[in-house]
Amino acid sequence: MKNEIDINDELIAKYLSGEASPEEAMALDDWLQKSSNRQHFIELQKMWEASFPSKSTRPIELDKAWAAIEQRKNKGSQPTTAKAISFRPNILLKVAASILLILFFAGIFYLYQANRPLNITMASGDSLKHIRFEDHSTAMLNRNSKLVYPKSFATDQRQVQLINGEVFFDIASDPTKPFIIRTEMATINVLGTAFNVLLTPDTLEVSVDRGKVMVYTSTDSVYLERGEAAFLRATGATFETRGSNSNAWAYATHKFIFSNTSLKEVFRYVEKAQDCTIFMSNPEIGNCKLTATFESVSTDYMLNLITEALNLSVTKNDDRTFTVEGEGCH
């Protein structure tokens, strides 16, 4: 079976040198369907081409592989007579050359890995995490988010990978060295800007706070400026654009700006940013409108100001839950 074949660097070297069997080639094709595996193969392929520029690699030809397997099956079903096995010097030389080739390629891969920039994985868990990159760019990870980044950026680009969750980036400008955020769904390319990225298993949303951002996939791309957002579904092929709301990344900036905003929406943004829960004793409280700006204030202080201004009251149940009471608005 194809999936019983272990895909490792030795087998990839075998394939690149033309020594892989049809079954191994087909197993490798299945393995390459995963994007992370495909990236690893491309890196090894580049090293191979640099080491052996006269030998070009070939695409995996499944039709030929299947034909070869069927031919073997047909031959195996016919009666055969036993033959003595003999080793000729040229066969032994080929085997030895293949082994040396694999060892040499493995050595190149080891040296490549040893000199590769050290990657750091940051997982925020139940709290916010702040990252300051070597170029003085910053990233604020919201709760339950994961970001992978190098200790030192490459000479031609600054690249990180968002695995999941939400991150607010504030990127130092460098026109000669783009900052690239890779995700499973799309790639984000900027030179110097501030923006928010929210990645879930089903969606990707990129919202711009300052500057310009380019977001693209293999089938679509979109160019965003301040106040704009792009939305992509895992099942979709094109981006949807919409207006952005800076309150969505108040978890990072600690700033709320409300303009005739319903309390239902206000509380939703406060709950996300402050990691709390706000109950309304009367659903009509959510209809009340608020125009106000808050910056770097506690949840208690903010809710006290809001309820006092709207003739409501608030009770703190514990560190993270509050109850707002009153007649509400129609």
mmCIF file with all atom_site columns, C-alpha atoms in Angstrom, residues 138-238:
data_model
loop_
_atom_site.group_PDB
_atom_site.id
_atom_site.type_symbol
_atom_site.label_atom_id
_atom_site.label_alt_id
_atom_site.label_comp_id
_atom_site.label_asym_id
_atom_site.label_entity_id
_atom_site.label_seq_id
_atom_site.pdbx_PDB_ins_code
_atom_site.Cartn_x
_atom_site.Cartn_y
_atom_site.Cartn_z
_atom_site.occupancy
_atom_site.B_iso_or_equiv
_atom_site.pdbx_formal_charge
_atom_site.auth_seq_id
_atom_site.auth_comp_id
_atom_site.auth_asym_id
_atom_site.auth_atom_id
_atom_site.pdbx_PDB_model_num
ATOM 1   C CA . THR A 1 138 ? 5.886   44.305 17.236 1.00 0.00 ? 138 THR A CA 1
ATOM 2   C CA . ALA A 1 139 ? 3.086   41.757 17.484 1.00 0.00 ? 139 ALA A CA 1
ATOM 3   C CA . MET A 1 140 ? 0.425   41.427 20.170 1.00 0.00 ? 140 MET A CA 1
ATOM 4   C CA . LEU A 1 141 ? -1.063  37.941 20.353 1.00 0.00 ? 141 LEU A CA 1
ATOM 5   C CA . ASN A 1 142 ? -4.617  37.720 21.591 1.00 0.00 ? 142 ASN A CA 1
ATOM 6   C CA . ARG A 1 143 ? -5.510  34.803 23.824 1.00 0.00 ? 143 ARG A CA 1
ATOM 7   C CA . ASN A 1 144 ? -5.248  31.257 22.414 1.00 0.00 ? 144 ASN A CA 1
ATOM 8   C CA . SER A 1 145 ? -3.075  32.267 19.453 1.00 0.00 ? 145 SER A CA 1
ATOM 9   C CA . LYS A 1 146 ? 0.140   30.834 18.027 1.00 0.00 ? 146 LYS A CA 1
ATOM 10  C CA . LEU A 1 147 ? 2.840   32.533 15.949 1.00 0.00 ? 147 LEU A CA 1
ATOM 11  C CA . VAL A 1 148 ? 6.120   31.135 14.605 1.00 0.00 ? 148 VAL A CA 1
ATOM 12  C CA . TYR A 1 149 ? 8.955   33.544 13.783 1.00 0.00 ? 149 TYR A CA 1
ATOM 13  C CA . PRO A 1 150 ? 12.746  33.416 13.308 1.00 0.00 ? 150 PRO A CA 1
ATOM 14  C CA . LYS A 1 151 ? 15.166  34.741 15.886 1.00 0.00 ? 151 LYS A CA 1
ATOM 15  C CA . SER A 1 152 ? 16.851  36.598 13.012 1.00 0.00 ? 152 SER A CA 1
ATOM 16  C CA . PHE A 1 153 ? 15.176  37.600 9.752  1.00 0.00 ? 153 PHE A CA 1
ATOM 17  C CA . ALA A 1 154 ? 16.630  36.692 6.347  1.00 0.00 ? 154 ALA A CA 1
ATOM 18  C CA . THR A 1 155 ? 18.514  39.307 4.344  1.00 0.00 ? 155 THR A CA 1
ATOM 19  C CA . ASP A 1 156 ? 15.795  39.811 1.729  1.00 0.00 ? 156 ASP A CA 1
ATOM 20  C CA . GLN A 1 157 ? 12.548  39.520 3.709  1.00 0.00 ? 157 GLN A CA 1
ATOM 21  C CA . ARG A 1 158 ? 10.961  39.342 7.166  1.00 0.00 ? 158 ARG A CA 1
ATOM 22  C CA . GLN A 1 159 ? 8.748   36.271 7.354  1.00 0.00 ? 159 GLN A CA 1
ATOM 23  C CA . VAL A 1 160 ? 6.564   34.820 10.127 1.00 0.00 ? 160 VAL A CA 1
ATOM 24  C CA . GLN A 1 161 ? 3.772   32.239 10.204 1.00 0.00 ? 161 GLN A CA 1
ATOM 25  C CA . LEU A 1 162 ? 0.437   32.575 11.983 1.00 0.00 ? 162 LEU A CA 1
ATOM 26  C CA . ILE A 1 163 ? -0.762  29.112 12.973 1.00 0.00 ? 163 ILE A CA 1
ATOM 27  C CA . ASN A 1 164 ? -4.067  30.134 14.564 1.00 0.00 ? 164 ASN A CA 1
ATOM 28  C CA . GLY A 1 165 ? -5.770  32.873 16.537 1.00 0.00 ? 165 GLY A CA 1
ATOM 29  C CA . GLU A 1 166 ? -5.527  36.649 16.379 1.00 0.00 ? 166 GLU A CA 1
ATOM 30  C CA . VAL A 1 167 ? -2.526  38.987 16.203 1.00 0.00 ? 167 VAL A CA 1
ATOM 31  C CA . PHE A 1 168 ? -2.165  42.758 15.912 1.00 0.00 ? 168 PHE A CA 1
ATOM 32  C CA . PHE A 1 169 ? 0.996   43.672 13.982 1.00 0.00 ? 169 PHE A CA 1
ATOM 33  C CA . ASP A 1 170 ? 2.761   47.045 14.040 1.00 0.00 ? 170 ASP A CA 1
ATOM 34  C CA . ILE A 1 171 ? 5.464   46.764 11.370 1.00 0.00 ? 171 ILE A CA 1
ATOM 35  C CA . ALA A 1 172 ? 8.537   49.013 11.125 1.00 0.00 ? 172 ALA A CA 1
ATOM 36  C CA . SER A 1 173 ? 8.915   50.424 7.624  1.00 0.00 ? 173 SER A CA 1
ATOM 37  C CA . ASP A 1 174 ? 11.611  48.901 5.381  1.00 0.00 ? 174 ASP A CA 1
ATOM 38  C CA . PRO A 1 175 ? 10.943  49.300 1.622  1.00 0.00 ? 175 PRO A CA 1
ATOM 39  C CA . THR A 1 176 ? 13.836  46.926 0.795  1.00 0.00 ? 176 THR A CA 1
ATOM 40  C CA . LYS A 1 177 ? 12.660  44.116 3.064  1.00 0.00 ? 177 LYS A CA 1
ATOM 41  C CA . PRO A 1 178 ? 8.953   43.199 2.973  1.00 0.00 ? 178 PRO A CA 1
ATOM 42  C CA . PHE A 1 179 ? 7.274   41.744 6.040  1.00 0.00 ? 179 PHE A CA 1
ATOM 43  C CA . ILE A 1 180 ? 5.360   38.569 5.140  1.00 0.00 ? 180 ILE A CA 1
ATOM 44  C CA . ILE A 1 181 ? 2.802   36.716 7.266  1.00 0.00 ? 181 ILE A CA 1
ATOM 45  C CA . ARG A 1 182 ? 2.024   33.222 6.038  1.00 0.00 ? 182 ARG A CA 1
ATOM 46  C CA . THR A 1 183 ? -1.183  31.404 6.981  1.00 0.00 ? 183 THR A CA 1
ATOM 47  C CA . GLU A 1 184 ? -2.824  28.214 5.741  1.00 0.00 ? 184 GLU A CA 1
ATOM 48  C CA . MET A 1 185 ? -5.418  30.281 3.859  1.00 0.00 ? 185 MET A CA 1
ATOM 49  C CA . ALA A 1 186 ? -3.518  33.274 2.434  1.00 0.00 ? 186 ALA A CA 1
ATOM 50  C CA . THR A 1 187 ? -0.334  35.349 2.529  1.00 0.00 ? 187 THR A CA 1
ATOM 51  C CA . ILE A 1 188 ? -0.072  38.930 3.802  1.00 0.00 ? 188 ILE A CA 1
ATOM 52  C CA . ASN A 1 189 ? 2.623   41.254 2.461  1.00 0.00 ? 189 ASN A CA 1
ATOM 53  C CA . VAL A 1 190 ? 3.438   44.686 3.924  1.00 0.00 ? 190 VAL A CA 1
ATOM 54  C CA . LEU A 1 191 ? 6.310   47.182 4.026  1.00 0.00 ? 191 LEU A CA 1
ATOM 55  C CA . GLY A 1 192 ? 5.350   49.217 7.096  1.00 0.00 ? 192 GLY A CA 1
ATOM 56  C CA . THR A 1 193 ? 1.878   49.368 8.601  1.00 0.00 ? 193 THR A CA 1
ATOM 57  C CA . ALA A 1 194 ? -0.389  48.376 11.512 1.00 0.00 ? 194 ALA A CA 1
ATOM 58  C CA . PHE A 1 195 ? -3.103  45.780 11.022 1.00 0.00 ? 195 PHE A CA 1
ATOM 59  C CA . ASN A 1 196 ? -5.033  42.960 12.686 1.00 0.00 ? 196 ASN A CA 1
ATOM 60  C CA . VAL A 1 197 ? -5.194  39.328 11.526 1.00 0.00 ? 197 VAL A CA 1
ATOM 61  C CA . LEU A 1 198 ? -7.827  36.878 12.755 1.00 0.00 ? 198 LEU A CA 1
ATOM 62  C CA . LEU A 1 199 ? -7.411  33.244 11.651 1.00 0.00 ? 199 LEU A CA 1
ATOM 63  C CA . THR A 1 200 ? -9.903  30.485 12.527 1.00 0.00 ? 200 THR A CA 1
ATOM 64  C CA . PRO A 1 201 ? -10.283 27.029 10.939 1.00 0.00 ? 201 PRO A CA 1
ATOM 65  C CA . ASP A 1 202 ? -13.069 28.478 8.747  1.00 0.00 ? 202 ASP A CA 1
ATOM 66  C CA . THR A 1 203 ? -12.126 32.094 8.049  1.00 0.00 ? 203 THR A CA 1
ATOM 67  C CA . LEU A 1 204 ? -9.349  34.650 7.665  1.00 0.00 ? 204 LEU A CA 1
ATOM 68  C CA . GLU A 1 205 ? -9.932  38.348 8.324  1.00 0.00 ? 205 GLU A CA 1
ATOM 69  C CA . VAL A 1 206 ? -7.340  41.102 7.798  1.00 0.00 ? 206 VAL A CA 1
ATOM 70  C CA . SER A 1 207 ? -8.189  44.636 9.016  1.00 0.00 ? 207 SER A CA 1
ATOM 71  C CA . VAL A 1 208 ? -5.983  47.691 8.468  1.00 0.00 ? 208 VAL A CA 1
ATOM 72  C CA . ASP A 1 209 ? -5.416  50.328 11.150 1.00 0.00 ? 209 ASP A CA 1
ATOM 73  C CA . ARG A 1 210 ? -2.641  52.249 9.399  1.00 0.00 ? 210 ARG A CA 1
ATOM 74  C CA . GLY A 1 211 ? -0.806  52.082 6.061  1.00 0.00 ? 211 GLY A CA 1
ATOM 75  C CA . LYS A 1 212 ? -1.396  49.589 3.250  1.00 0.00 ? 212 LYS A CA 1
ATOM 76  C CA . VAL A 1 213 ? -1.607  45.798 3.158  1.00 0.00 ? 213 VAL A CA 1
ATOM 77  C CA . MET A 1 214 ? -1.698  43.254 0.336  1.00 0.00 ? 214 MET A CA 1
ATOM 78  C CA . VAL A 1 215 ? -3.413  39.900 0.921  1.00 0.00 ? 215 VAL A CA 1
ATOM 79  C CA . TYR A 1 216 ? -3.302  37.154 -1.680 1.00 0.00 ? 216 TYR A CA 1
ATOM 80  C CA . THR A 1 217 ? -3.875  33.492 -2.487 1.00 0.00 ? 217 THR A CA 1
ATOM 81  C CA . SER A 1 218 ? -3.105  31.479 -5.607 1.00 0.00 ? 218 SER A CA 1
ATOM 82  C CA . THR A 1 219 ? -6.455  32.561 -7.087 1.00 0.00 ? 219 THR A CA 1
ATOM 83  C CA . ASP A 1 220 ? -7.186  36.063 -5.754 1.00 0.00 ? 220 ASP A CA 1
ATOM 84  C CA . SER A 1 221 ? -5.614  39.154 -4.206 1.00 0.00 ? 221 SER A CA 1
ATOM 85  C CA . VAL A 1 222 ? -6.767  42.358 -2.542 1.00 0.00 ? 222 VAL A CA 1
ATOM 86  C CA . TYR A 1 223 ? -5.075  45.645 -1.636 1.00 0.00 ? 223 TYR A CA 1
ATOM 87  C CA . LEU A 1 224 ? -6.252  47.231 1.628  1.00 0.00 ? 224 LEU A CA 1
ATOM 88  C CA . GLU A 1 225 ? -5.839  50.693 3.141  1.00 0.00 ? 225 GLU A CA 1
ATOM 89  C CA . ARG A 1 226 ? -6.749  52.214 6.496  1.00 0.00 ? 226 ARG A CA 1
ATOM 90  C CA . GLY A 1 227 ? -10.317 51.468 7.548  1.00 0.00 ? 227 GLY A CA 1
ATOM 91  C CA . GLU A 1 228 ? -10.666 48.492 5.189  1.00 0.00 ? 228 GLU A CA 1
ATOM 92  C CA . ALA A 1 229 ? -10.851 44.763 5.859  1.00 0.00 ? 229 ALA A CA 1
ATOM 93  C CA . ALA A 1 230 ? -10.687 41.586 3.759  1.00 0.00 ? 230 ALA A CA 1
ATOM 94  C CA . PHE A 1 231 ? -12.601 38.433 4.643  1.00 0.00 ? 231 PHE A CA 1
ATOM 95  C CA . LEU A 1 232 ? -11.908 34.973 3.205  1.00 0.00 ? 232 LEU A CA 1
ATOM 96  C CA . ARG A 1 233 ? -13.779 31.736 3.873  1.00 0.00 ? 233 ARG A CA 1
ATOM 97  C CA . ALA A 1 234 ? -11.961 28.400 3.835  1.00 0.00 ? 234 ALA A CA 1
ATOM 98  C CA . THR A 1 235 ? -14.530 27.193 1.303  1.00 0.00 ? 235 THR A CA 1
ATOM 99  C CA . GLY A 1 236 ? -14.323 30.330 -0.841 1.00 0.00 ? 236 GLY A CA 1
ATOM 100 C CA . ALA A 1 237 ? -11.999 31.369 -3.661 1.00 0.00 ? 237 ALA A CA 1
ATOM 101 C CA . THR A 1 238 ? -12.267 35.171 -3.489 1.00 0.00 ? 238 THR A CA 1
#
